PDB file of C-alpha atoms in Angstrom:
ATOM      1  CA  UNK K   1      21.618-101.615  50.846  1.00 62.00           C
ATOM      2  CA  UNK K   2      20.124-102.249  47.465  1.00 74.00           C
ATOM      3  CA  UNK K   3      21.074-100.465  44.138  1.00 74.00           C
ATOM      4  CA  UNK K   4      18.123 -98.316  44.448  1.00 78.00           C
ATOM      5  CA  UNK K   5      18.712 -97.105  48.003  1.00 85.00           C
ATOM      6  CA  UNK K   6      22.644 -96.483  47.254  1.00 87.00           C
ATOM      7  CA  UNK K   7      21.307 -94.516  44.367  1.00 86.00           C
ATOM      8  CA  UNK K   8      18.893 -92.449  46.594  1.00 84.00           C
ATOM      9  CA  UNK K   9      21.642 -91.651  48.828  1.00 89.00           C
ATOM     10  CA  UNK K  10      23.744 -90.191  45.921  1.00 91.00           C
ATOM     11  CA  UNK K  11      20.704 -88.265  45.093  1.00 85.00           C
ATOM     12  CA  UNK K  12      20.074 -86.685  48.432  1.00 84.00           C
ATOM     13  CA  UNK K  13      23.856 -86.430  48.916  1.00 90.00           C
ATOM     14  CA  UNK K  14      24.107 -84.357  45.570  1.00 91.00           C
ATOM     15  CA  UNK K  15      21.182 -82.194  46.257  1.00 85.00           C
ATOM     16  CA  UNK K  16      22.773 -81.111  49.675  1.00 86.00           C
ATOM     17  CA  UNK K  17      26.114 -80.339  48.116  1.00 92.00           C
ATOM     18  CA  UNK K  18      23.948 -78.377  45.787  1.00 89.00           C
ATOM     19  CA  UNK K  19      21.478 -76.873  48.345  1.00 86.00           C
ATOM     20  CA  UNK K  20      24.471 -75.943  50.348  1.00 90.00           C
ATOM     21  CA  UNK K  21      26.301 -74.440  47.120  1.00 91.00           C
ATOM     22  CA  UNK K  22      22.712 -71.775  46.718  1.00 89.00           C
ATOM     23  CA  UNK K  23      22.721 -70.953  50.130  1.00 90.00           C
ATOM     24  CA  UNK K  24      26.491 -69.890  49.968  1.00 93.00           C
ATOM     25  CA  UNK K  25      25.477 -67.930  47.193  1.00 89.00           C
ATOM     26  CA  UNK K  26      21.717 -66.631  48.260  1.00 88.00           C
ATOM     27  CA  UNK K  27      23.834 -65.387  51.653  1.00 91.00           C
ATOM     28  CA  UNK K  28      26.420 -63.313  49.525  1.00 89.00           C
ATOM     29  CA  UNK K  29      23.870 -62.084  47.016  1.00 85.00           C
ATOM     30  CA  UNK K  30      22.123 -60.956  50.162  1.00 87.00           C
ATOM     31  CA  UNK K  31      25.037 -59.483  52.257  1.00 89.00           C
ATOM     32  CA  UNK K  32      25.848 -57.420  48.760  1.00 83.00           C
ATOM     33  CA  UNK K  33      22.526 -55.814  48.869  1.00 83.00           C
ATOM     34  CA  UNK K  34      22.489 -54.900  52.421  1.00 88.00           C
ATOM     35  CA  UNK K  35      25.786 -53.358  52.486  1.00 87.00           C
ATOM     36  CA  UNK K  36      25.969 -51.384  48.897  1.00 82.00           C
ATOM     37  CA  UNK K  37      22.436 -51.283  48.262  1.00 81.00           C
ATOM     38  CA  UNK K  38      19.272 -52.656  46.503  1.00 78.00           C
ATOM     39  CA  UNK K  39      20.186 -49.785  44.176  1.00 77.00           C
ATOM     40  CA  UNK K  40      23.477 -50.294  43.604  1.00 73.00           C
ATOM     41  CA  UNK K  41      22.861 -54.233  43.292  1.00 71.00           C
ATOM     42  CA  UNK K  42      20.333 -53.612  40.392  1.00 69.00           C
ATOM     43  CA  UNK K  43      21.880 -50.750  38.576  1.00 71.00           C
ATOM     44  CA  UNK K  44      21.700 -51.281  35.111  1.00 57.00           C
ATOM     45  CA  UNK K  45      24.918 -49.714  33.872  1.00 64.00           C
ATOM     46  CA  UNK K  46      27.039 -52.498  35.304  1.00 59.00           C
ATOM     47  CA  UNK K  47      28.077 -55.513  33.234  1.00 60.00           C
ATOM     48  CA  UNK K  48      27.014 -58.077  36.127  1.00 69.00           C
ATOM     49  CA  UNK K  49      23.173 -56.622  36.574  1.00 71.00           C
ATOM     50  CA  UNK K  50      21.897 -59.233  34.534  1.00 73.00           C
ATOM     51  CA  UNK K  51      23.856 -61.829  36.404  1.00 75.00           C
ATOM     52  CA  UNK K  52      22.050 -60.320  39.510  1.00 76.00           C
ATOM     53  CA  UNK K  53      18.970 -59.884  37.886  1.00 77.00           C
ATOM     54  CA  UNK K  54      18.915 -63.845  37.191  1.00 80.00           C
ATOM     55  CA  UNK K  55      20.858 -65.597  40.391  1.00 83.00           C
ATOM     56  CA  UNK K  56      18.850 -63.770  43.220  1.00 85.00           C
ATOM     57  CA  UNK K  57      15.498 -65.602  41.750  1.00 88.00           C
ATOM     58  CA  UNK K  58      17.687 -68.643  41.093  1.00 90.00           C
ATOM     59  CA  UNK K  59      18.497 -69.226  44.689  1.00 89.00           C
ATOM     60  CA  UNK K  60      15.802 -68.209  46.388  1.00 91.00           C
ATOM     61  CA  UNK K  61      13.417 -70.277  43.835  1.00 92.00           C
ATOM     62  CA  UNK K  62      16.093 -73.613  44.658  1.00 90.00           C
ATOM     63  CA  UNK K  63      15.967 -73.310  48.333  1.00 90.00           C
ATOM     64  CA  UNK K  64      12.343 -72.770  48.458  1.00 91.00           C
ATOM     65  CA  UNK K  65      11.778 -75.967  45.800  1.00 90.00           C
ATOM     66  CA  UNK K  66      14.343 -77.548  48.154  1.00 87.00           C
ATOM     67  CA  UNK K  67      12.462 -77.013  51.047  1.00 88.00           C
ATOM     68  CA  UNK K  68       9.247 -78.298  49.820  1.00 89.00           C
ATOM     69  CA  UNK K  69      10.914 -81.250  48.596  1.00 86.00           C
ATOM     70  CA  UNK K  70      12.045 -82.103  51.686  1.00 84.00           C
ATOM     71  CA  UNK K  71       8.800 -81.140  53.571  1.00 87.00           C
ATOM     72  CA  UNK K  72       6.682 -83.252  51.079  1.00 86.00           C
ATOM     73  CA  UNK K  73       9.392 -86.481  51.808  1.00 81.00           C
ATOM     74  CA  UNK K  74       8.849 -85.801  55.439  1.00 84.00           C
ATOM     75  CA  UNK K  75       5.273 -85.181  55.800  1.00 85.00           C
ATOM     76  CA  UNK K  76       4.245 -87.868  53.053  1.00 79.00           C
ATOM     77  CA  UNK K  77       2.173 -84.559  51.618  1.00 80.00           C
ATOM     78  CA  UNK K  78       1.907 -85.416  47.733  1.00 80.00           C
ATOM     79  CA  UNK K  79       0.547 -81.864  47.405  1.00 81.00           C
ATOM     80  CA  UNK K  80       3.501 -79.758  47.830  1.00 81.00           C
ATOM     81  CA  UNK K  81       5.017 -82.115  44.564  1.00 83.00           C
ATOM     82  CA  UNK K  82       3.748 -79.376  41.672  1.00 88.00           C
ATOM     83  CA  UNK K  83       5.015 -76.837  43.736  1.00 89.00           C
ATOM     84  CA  UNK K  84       8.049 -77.899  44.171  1.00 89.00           C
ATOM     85  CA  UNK K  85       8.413 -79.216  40.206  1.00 90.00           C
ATOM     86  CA  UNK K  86       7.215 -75.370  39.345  1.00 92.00           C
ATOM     87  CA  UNK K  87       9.895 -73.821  42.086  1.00 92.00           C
ATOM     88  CA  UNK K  88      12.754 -76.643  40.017  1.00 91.00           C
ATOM     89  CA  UNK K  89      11.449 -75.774  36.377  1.00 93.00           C
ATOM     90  CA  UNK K  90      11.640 -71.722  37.304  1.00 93.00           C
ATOM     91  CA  UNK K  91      14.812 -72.106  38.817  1.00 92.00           C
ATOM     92  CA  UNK K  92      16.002 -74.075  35.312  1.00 92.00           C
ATOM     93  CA  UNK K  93      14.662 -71.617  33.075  1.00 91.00           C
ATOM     94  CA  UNK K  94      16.713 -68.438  35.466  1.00 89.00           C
ATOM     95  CA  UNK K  95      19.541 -70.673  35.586  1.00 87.00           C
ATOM     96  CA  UNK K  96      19.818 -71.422  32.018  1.00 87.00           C
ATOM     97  CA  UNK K  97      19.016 -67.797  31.215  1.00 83.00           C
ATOM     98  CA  UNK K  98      22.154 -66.737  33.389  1.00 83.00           C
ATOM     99  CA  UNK K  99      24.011 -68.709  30.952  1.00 85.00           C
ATOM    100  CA  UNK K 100      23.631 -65.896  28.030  1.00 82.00           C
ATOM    101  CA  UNK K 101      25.796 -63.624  31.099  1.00 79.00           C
ATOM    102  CA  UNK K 102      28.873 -66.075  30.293  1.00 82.00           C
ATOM    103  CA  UNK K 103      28.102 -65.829  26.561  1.00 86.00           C
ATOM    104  CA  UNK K 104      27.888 -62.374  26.402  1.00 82.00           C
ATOM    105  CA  UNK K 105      32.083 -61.950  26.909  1.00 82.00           C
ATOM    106  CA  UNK K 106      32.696 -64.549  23.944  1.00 86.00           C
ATOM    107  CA  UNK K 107      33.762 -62.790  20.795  1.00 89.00           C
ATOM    108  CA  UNK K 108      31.561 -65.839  18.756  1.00 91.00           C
ATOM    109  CA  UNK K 109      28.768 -65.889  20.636  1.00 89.00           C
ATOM    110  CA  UNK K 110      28.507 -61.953  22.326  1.00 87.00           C
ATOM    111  CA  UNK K 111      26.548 -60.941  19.573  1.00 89.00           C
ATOM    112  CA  UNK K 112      24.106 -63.612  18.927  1.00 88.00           C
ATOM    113  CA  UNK K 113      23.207 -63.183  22.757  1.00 84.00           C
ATOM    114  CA  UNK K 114      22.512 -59.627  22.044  1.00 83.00           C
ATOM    115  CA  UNK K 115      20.251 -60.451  18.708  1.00 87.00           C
ATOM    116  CA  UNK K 116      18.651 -62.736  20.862  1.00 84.00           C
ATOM    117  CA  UNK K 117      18.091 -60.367  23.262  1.00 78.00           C
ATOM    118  CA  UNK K 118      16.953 -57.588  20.719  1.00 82.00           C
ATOM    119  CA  UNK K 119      14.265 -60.058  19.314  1.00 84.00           C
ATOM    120  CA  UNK K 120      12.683 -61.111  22.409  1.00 80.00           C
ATOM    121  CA  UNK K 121      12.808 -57.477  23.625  1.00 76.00           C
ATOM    122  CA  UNK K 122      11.572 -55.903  20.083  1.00 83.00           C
ATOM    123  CA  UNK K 123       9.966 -58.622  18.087  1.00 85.00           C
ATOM    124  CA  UNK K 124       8.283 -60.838  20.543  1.00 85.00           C
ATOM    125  CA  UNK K 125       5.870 -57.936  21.237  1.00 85.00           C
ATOM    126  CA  UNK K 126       4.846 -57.392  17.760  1.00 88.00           C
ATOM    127  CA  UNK K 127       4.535 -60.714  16.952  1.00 90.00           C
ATOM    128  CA  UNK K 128       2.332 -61.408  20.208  1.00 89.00           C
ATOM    129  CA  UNK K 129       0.460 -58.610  19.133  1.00 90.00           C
ATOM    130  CA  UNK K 130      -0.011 -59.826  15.887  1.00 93.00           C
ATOM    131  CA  UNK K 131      -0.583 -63.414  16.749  1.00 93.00           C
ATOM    132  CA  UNK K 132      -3.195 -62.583  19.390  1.00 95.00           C
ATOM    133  CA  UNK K 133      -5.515 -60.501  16.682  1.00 94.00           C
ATOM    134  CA  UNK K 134      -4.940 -63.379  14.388  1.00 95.00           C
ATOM    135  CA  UNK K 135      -5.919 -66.259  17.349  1.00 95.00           C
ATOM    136  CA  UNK K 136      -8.755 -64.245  18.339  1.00 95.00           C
ATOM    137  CA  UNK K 137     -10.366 -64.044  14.854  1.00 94.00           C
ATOM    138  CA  UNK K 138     -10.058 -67.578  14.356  1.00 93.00           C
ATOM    139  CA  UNK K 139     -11.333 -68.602  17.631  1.00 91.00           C
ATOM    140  CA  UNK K 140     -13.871 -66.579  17.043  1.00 90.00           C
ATOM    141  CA  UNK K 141     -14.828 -67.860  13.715  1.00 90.00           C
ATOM    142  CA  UNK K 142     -14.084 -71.377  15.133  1.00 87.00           C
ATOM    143  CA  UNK K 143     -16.556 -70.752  17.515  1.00 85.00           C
ATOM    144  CA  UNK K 144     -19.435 -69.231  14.935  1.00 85.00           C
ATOM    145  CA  UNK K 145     -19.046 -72.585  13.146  1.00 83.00           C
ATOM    146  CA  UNK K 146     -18.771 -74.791  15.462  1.00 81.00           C
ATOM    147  CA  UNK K 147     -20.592 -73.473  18.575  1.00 70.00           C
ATOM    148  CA  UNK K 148     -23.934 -75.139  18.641  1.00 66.00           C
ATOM    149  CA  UNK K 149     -22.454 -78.000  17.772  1.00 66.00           C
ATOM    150  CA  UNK K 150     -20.454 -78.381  21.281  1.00 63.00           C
ATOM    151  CA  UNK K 151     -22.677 -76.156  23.459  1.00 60.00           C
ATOM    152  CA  UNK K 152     -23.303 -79.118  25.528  1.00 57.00           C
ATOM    153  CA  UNK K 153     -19.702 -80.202  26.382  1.00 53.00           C
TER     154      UNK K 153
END
């Protein structure tokens, strides 16, 4: 084999290991809730709720990203590719959000999770809300001056 089929093997191999890891993990997350509860397993008084709250979509958006990636490698289908890219980025922004759970029990970084969380909570509204007025005046003035010119794009 050439250096770009060994290399495809690792990938593939890696992904599996991976794949395999998430189910492990989709099939406890999914135990847990049938045997305590969808309740219990979303209650928001305990400290791992938000780990919940972010590795249930993790998994289940991996294996189904998974699955289409191996569906569009089988079937030669280039049309389940932005599907499964979407299912991979989702998964990346869950996973990477699950980090702040670690970062939470730090003493140095605890409370910069929970500013964070505070201002994209709090803030993020008002400043949509703000922004939104402000974009919506200018597009419409944008559109006053400019209008007739580009009516016939």
């Amino acid at each position: 084999p050439n250096e770009g089929q060994v290399g495809k093997i690792i990938s593939i191999a890696l992904e599996v290991v991976v794949g395999l890891l998430v189910l492990w993990k989709l099939k406890s997350e999914i135990q847990e809730i049938l045997v305590k509860g969808i309740e219990y397993f979303a209650e928001l008084r305990r400290a791992s709720a938000f780990d919940n709250a972010c590795s249930l979509p993790f998994n289940l958006l991996y294996v189904t990203g998974f699955i289409l990636r191996r569906l569009s490698e089988l079937t030669e289908f280039e049309g389940l590719i932005p599907w499964e890219d979407a299912c991979f980025g989702c998964a990346a922004l869950v996973g990477w959000m699950t980090m702040f759970f670690f970062l939470l029990g730090m003493r140095t970084t605890g409370p910069f999770v929970i500013m964070i969380r505070e201002m994209i909570s709090n803030d993020m509204y008002r400043f949509g809300t703000v922004y939104i007025s402000v974009l919506m005046g200018f597009t419409m003035s944008m559109y006053m001056v400019l209008g007739r010119e580009y009516n016939d794009i």
